Coordinates of C-alpha atoms (C1' of nucleotides) in Angstrom, one line a residue:
Chain A
X38 CA 131.3 136.2 161.6
X39 CA 127.8 137.5 160.0
X40 CA 125.2 138.8 162.8
X41 CA 124.8 140.7 165.0
X42 CA 127.5 140.9 168.6
X43 CA 130.0 139.6 166.1
X44 CA 129.9 142.6 164.1
X45 CA 129.9 144.9 166.9
X46 CA 132.4 143.5 169.0
X47 CA 134.1 143.9 165.7
X48 CA 134.1 147.9 165.6
X49 CA 134.5 148.1 168.9
X50 CA 137.3 146.2 167.7
X51 CA 139.0 148.2 164.9
X52 CA 137.4 151.7 166.0
X53 CA 140.3 153.0 167.7
X54 CA 143.1 151.3 165.5
X55 CA 141.6 152.6 161.5
X56 CA 140.7 156.2 163.4
X57 CA 142.6 159.2 162.1
X58 CA 144.4 156.4 159.7
X59 CA 145.5 157.3 156.6
X60 CA 144.6 155.4 153.5
X61 CA 148.0 155.4 151.5
X62 CA 146.6 152.3 148.7
X63 CA 144.2 150.7 147.6
X64 CA 145.3 147.0 146.3
X65 CA 141.4 145.1 145.3
X66 CA 142.3 140.9 145.2
X67 CA 138.2 139.8 143.9
X68 CA 136.0 143.3 142.6
X69 CA 133.4 141.3 143.0
X70 CA 132.8 142.4 146.4
X71 CA 132.9 146.2 145.2
X72 CA 129.8 146.0 144.0
X73 CA 128.2 147.9 142.5
X74 CA 131.4 150.4 142.9
X75 CA 133.8 149.8 140.6
X76 CA 138.3 149.1 140.9
X77 CA 138.9 152.8 139.6
X78 CA 136.2 154.6 141.7
X79 CA 137.0 153.2 145.0
X80 CA 140.5 154.0 144.6
X81 CA 139.6 156.9 143.0
X82 CA 137.8 157.4 145.9
X83 CA 140.3 156.3 148.6
X84 CA 143.2 157.1 148.0
X85 CA 144.4 159.7 151.0
X86 CA 141.5 159.6 152.3
X87 CA 141.8 159.5 156.1
X88 CA 139.5 157.4 158.9
X89 CA 137.1 158.8 160.7
X90 CA 134.4 157.5 162.8
X91 CA 133.5 153.6 161.5
X92 CA 130.0 153.0 164.0
X93 CA 127.6 149.2 163.1
X94 CA 124.1 149.2 161.2
X95 CA 122.2 145.9 161.6
X96 CA 125.2 144.1 160.6
X97 CA 127.0 146.6 158.2
X98 CA 130.2 148.4 158.9
X99 CA 130.0 152.0 158.8
X100 CA 132.9 153.8 158.4
X101 CA 133.3 157.2 158.1
X102 CA 136.3 158.9 155.4
X103 CA 137.1 162.8 155.2
X104 CA 138.4 163.3 151.7
X105 CA 142.1 164.7 151.2
X106 CA 140.6 167.7 149.5
X107 CA 138.1 169.6 151.2
X108 CA 136.3 168.3 154.2
X109 CA 133.7 166.9 152.8
X110 CA 133.2 163.8 154.1
X111 CA 132.1 159.7 152.9
X112 CA 130.6 156.6 153.3
X113 CA 132.6 153.4 152.8
X114 CA 130.1 149.9 153.5
X115 CA 131.5 147.3 154.6
X116 CA 129.9 143.3 155.9
X117 CA 130.4 140.0 156.1
X118 CA 128.5 137.6 154.5
X119 CA 128.8 134.4 155.7
X120 CA 133.0 133.8 155.7
X121 CA 133.4 137.6 155.7
X122 CA 136.4 139.3 158.3
X123 CA 137.7 142.4 159.2
X124 CA 141.6 143.3 160.5
X125 CA 145.3 144.9 160.4
X126 CA 147.8 143.2 159.9
X127 CA 151.7 144.1 159.3
X128 CA 153.0 145.0 156.2
X129 CA 154.9 141.9 154.4
X130 CA 152.3 139.6 156.4
X131 CA 151.9 136.5 154.1
X132 CA 148.9 137.4 151.9
X133 CA 145.1 135.7 152.9
X134 CA 144.6 132.9 150.5
X135 CA 141.6 135.3 150.1
X136 CA 141.9 138.4 150.9
X137 CA 140.1 140.8 148.4
X138 CA 140.6 143.7 149.3
X139 CA 144.1 145.5 151.1
X140 CA 143.9 149.3 152.6
X141 CA 147.6 149.7 152.9
X142 CA 147.6 152.3 155.9
X143 CA 151.2 152.7 156.6
X144 CA 153.6 150.1 159.2
X145 CA 150.1 148.6 158.9
X146 CA 147.8 146.8 156.1
X147 CA 143.6 146.6 156.4
X148 CA 142.3 143.6 154.9
X149 CA 139.0 142.8 154.6
X150 CA 139.3 138.9 153.8
X151 CA 136.4 136.9 152.6
X152 CA 136.4 133.1 151.6
X153 CA 133.0 133.1 149.7
X154 CA 132.9 136.8 148.4
X155 CA 129.0 137.3 149.4
X156 CA 130.4 140.3 151.5
X157 CA 130.5 143.8 151.0
X158 CA 133.5 146.9 150.6
X159 CA 131.9 148.9 148.7
X160 CA 129.9 153.2 148.5
X161 CA 127.1 152.5 147.2
X162 CA 125.3 153.0 151.0
X163 CA 122.1 152.2 149.2
X164 CA 121.5 148.8 151.1
X165 CA 120.7 150.7 154.5
X166 CA 117.6 153.0 154.3
X167 CA 115.9 149.4 153.4
X168 CA 116.5 148.2 157.7
X169 CA 114.7 148.1 160.0
X170 CA 114.9 149.2 163.5
X171 CA 118.6 148.6 166.0
X172 CA 117.6 146.1 168.3
X173 CA 118.7 148.3 171.0
X174 CA 117.5 151.6 170.0
X175 CA 114.2 154.1 170.9
X176 CA 111.9 153.4 167.2
X177 CA 112.2 149.1 168.7
X178 CA 108.8 149.4 170.9
X179 CA 106.8 146.7 171.3
X180 CA 104.1 149.2 169.0
X181 CA 106.5 149.2 165.6
X182 CA 106.8 144.7 166.1
X183 CA 103.3 144.4 167.1
X184 CA 102.8 146.3 164.1
X185 CA 105.1 144.6 161.7
X186 CA 104.4 141.7 163.2
X187 CA 101.1 141.6 162.5
X188 CA 100.9 141.9 158.6
X189 CA 102.8 139.3 158.2
X190 CA 101.8 135.8 157.8
X191 CA 105.4 133.9 157.7
X192 CA 106.6 132.0 160.6
X193 CA 108.0 134.4 163.0
X194 CA 111.7 132.4 162.9
X195 CA 111.6 133.5 159.3
X196 CA 110.0 136.6 159.8
X197 CA 112.9 137.7 162.4
X198 CA 115.6 137.2 159.5
X199 CA 113.5 139.8 157.1
X200 CA 116.4 142.9 158.1
X201 CA 113.6 145.5 157.4
X202 CA 111.3 144.3 160.3
X203 CA 114.1 144.6 163.2
X204 CA 118.4 145.0 162.3
X205 CA 121.4 142.4 162.6
X206 CA 119.1 139.2 163.3
X207 CA 120.8 136.6 161.9
X208 CA 119.6 132.6 161.9
X209 CA 122.2 131.9 165.0
X210 CA 120.4 134.6 166.9
X211 CA 116.7 134.0 166.0
X212 CA 116.4 130.4 166.9
X213 CA 118.5 131.6 170.5
X214 CA 115.9 133.7 171.0
X215 CA 112.7 132.1 170.5
X216 CA 114.6 129.8 172.7
X217 CA 114.6 132.4 175.8
X218 CA 110.5 133.2 175.2
X219 CA 110.2 129.9 174.8
X220 CA 108.2 130.0 170.9
X221 CA 107.8 128.0 169.1
X222 CA 109.7 128.7 165.5
X223 CA 106.5 128.3 163.7
X224 CA 104.5 130.2 164.7
X225 CA 102.8 132.3 162.1
X226 CA 104.3 136.2 163.1
X227 CA 100.4 137.3 162.6
X228 CA 99.4 134.8 165.9
X229 CA 101.7 136.1 168.5
X230 CA 99.6 136.9 171.0
X231 CA 101.0 141.0 173.8
X232 CA 102.4 138.8 175.6
X233 CA 104.8 136.5 173.1
X234 CA 105.8 140.0 170.6
X235 CA 107.2 141.6 174.1
X236 CA 108.3 138.7 176.3
X237 CA 110.7 137.5 172.0
X238 CA 111.6 141.7 171.8
X239 CA 112.5 141.9 175.0
X240 CA 114.7 138.1 174.2
X241 CA 116.1 139.8 171.6
X242 CA 117.8 141.9 173.4
X243 CA 119.0 139.7 176.2
X244 CA 120.3 137.4 173.5
X245 CA 122.2 139.9 171.5
X246 CA 123.7 141.6 173.9
X247 CA 125.1 138.4 176.7
X248 CA 126.2 137.7 172.6
X249 CA 128.3 141.2 172.6
X250 CA 129.2 140.4 176.1
X251 CA 130.9 137.5 175.6
X252 CA 132.3 138.4 172.6
X253 CA 134.5 141.5 174.6
X254 CA 135.4 139.2 176.6
X255 CA 136.8 136.1 175.6
X256 CA 140.7 137.0 173.7
X257 CA 140.0 136.6 170.1
X258 CA 142.7 136.1 167.1
X259 CA 141.2 138.1 164.7
X260 CA 143.5 138.1 161.2
X261 CA 142.4 133.5 162.6
X262 CA 146.5 133.4 161.2
X263 CA 147.0 130.1 163.6
X264 CA 143.8 127.4 163.2
X265 CA 142.1 128.1 166.5
X266 CA 141.0 131.3 164.9
X267 CA 139.7 133.7 167.3
X268 CA 136.2 135.2 165.6
X269 CA 133.3 133.6 168.8
X270 CA 131.0 133.5 166.4
X271 CA 129.6 129.6 166.0
X272 CA 132.0 126.8 165.5
X273 CA 134.7 129.0 165.4
X274 CA 135.7 130.1 168.9
X275 CA 139.3 127.9 170.2
X276 CA 140.0 130.1 173.2
X277 CA 139.2 127.8 176.7
X278 CA 137.7 124.7 176.0
X279 CA 133.8 124.1 177.5
X280 CA 133.3 128.1 177.5
X281 CA 131.7 127.7 173.3
X282 CA 129.2 125.0 174.5
X283 CA 126.8 126.5 176.8
X284 CA 127.5 129.4 175.0
X285 CA 124.2 128.3 173.0
X286 CA 121.4 127.0 173.5
X287 CA 119.3 124.9 170.7
X288 CA 120.9 126.1 167.6
X289 CA 123.4 123.5 166.5
X290 CA 122.1 120.8 168.9
X291 CA 120.3 119.2 168.1
X292 CA 119.6 116.2 169.7
X293 CA 121.1 117.4 172.1
X294 CA 119.4 117.6 175.8
X295 CA 117.0 121.0 176.3
X296 CA 119.3 122.8 178.8
X297 CA 116.0 123.8 179.8
X298 CA 113.5 121.2 180.3
X299 CA 116.0 117.3 179.5
X300 CA 114.1 117.0 175.8
X301 CA 115.7 117.0 172.6
X302 CA 117.1 119.8 170.7
X303 CA 114.7 119.2 166.9
X304 CA 115.9 120.8 163.7
X305 CA 113.8 121.3 160.9
X306 CA 113.8 123.2 158.2
X307 CA 112.8 126.9 157.2
X308 CA 112.6 128.6 154.2
X309 CA 115.8 126.6 153.2
X310 CA 117.6 127.2 156.6
X311 CA 118.6 125.4 159.7
X312 CA 116.3 126.7 162.9
X313 CA 116.4 124.6 165.7
X314 CA 113.9 124.8 168.8
X315 CA 113.5 122.6 171.9
X316 CA 109.8 120.9 171.3
X317 CA 108.4 119.8 174.8
X318 CA 109.8 124.2 175.3
X319 CA 108.8 125.3 173.3
X320 CA 105.2 124.5 171.8
X321 CA 103.8 127.1 170.8
X322 CA 101.4 128.4 173.7
X323 CA 102.2 130.6 176.2
X324 CA 105.6 129.7 177.0
Chain B
dC277 C1' 129.7 111.9 146.5
dA278 C1' 126.4 113.6 150.0
dC279 C1' 125.4 117.6 152.2
dC280 C1' 126.1 121.9 155.6
dA281 C1' 127.4 126.4 156.8
dT282 C1' 126.9 133.2 160.5
dG283 C1' 123.8 136.5 154.6
dT284 C1' 121.7 138.9 150.6
dT285 C1' 119.6 139.7 146.2
dC286 C1' 117.1 138.4 142.3
dC287 C1' 113.6 135.4 140.1
dT288 C1' 109.3 132.3 139.2
dT289 C1' 104.9 131.6 141.3
dG290 C1' 101.0 131.7 142.8
Chain C
dC51 C1' 100.6 144.3 143.0
dC52 C1' 102.1 142.0 146.6
dA53 C1' 103.9 137.2 149.6
dA54 C1' 106.1 133.0 149.6
dG55 C1' 109.6 129.7 148.1
dG56 C1' 114.0 128.8 146.4
dA57 C1' 118.0 129.0 143.3
dA58 C1' 122.8 131.5 143.0
dC59 C1' 126.4 133.5 144.3
dA60 C1' 131.3 130.6 146.0
dT61 C1' 133.7 127.6 148.4
dG62 C1' 134.8 124.9 152.1
dG63 C1' 134.5 121.5 155.9
dT64 C1' 132.5 116.8 157.6

DNA sequence: CACCATGTTCCTTG
DNA sequence: CCAAGGAACATGGT
């Protein structure tokens, strides 16, 4: 469930349930997701520790924990990769097939489950130091954005996936933001005009915040026990018929009419990932 | 069987 | 040294 909006909604959901809870036991079923932390190391740090806060940074979840001994705190870093999920369930609930880590919290278990095991659940906080500004943060200014884009010859769509440029935009919302800004995904980042850059910055913010609102408004089934697994990202929302279909404008909609001009949405491949856009609205010029 | 998938990192190439 | 492109990671859906 991986881009910024999905992680934000998850963090808001988890924070009030985790804060104040003490970790009484740790079970690791897939050590790979801890990399480079070891199972022994994770258990040593987490046992007896208490959750004091949960925040988001880019697509990462940062769990702040207080050690049972003393007052010091430390950070547990989570990342959902492509298919990760986190939820609480009763102690005796059935074990998810790809559950990677369980934290015993008393009556409930906290579960990190990830089908493909690309996600992370680790004490290594190094990755967050590489992130660019938050899209909603004060540092994500037009000046910063313009300066960063000026130094890149990559297509703008590819550049938006660079987490050191701006943190949290992924493959779905990169296409959506460029559609909203009426900018061709193929334009070299350095060739964007000042006006396009400011429009894109606003579109990134608008598209992400609209998705957060959507995810906060819709009923979600976090453990996904039922088939209509409630996580609201692409392809997963199984709630009100028609709602999901109307949410994304271009992503995964090749061959459908553009909601703005009616032209056929196109799919292209950039940096080995799919990009969706309207060849008429997003012709690369001033829009 | 073929191809596709919300992400990141590492390796190679230029 | 840097940028860019591709493969790898691992599993499942269509």
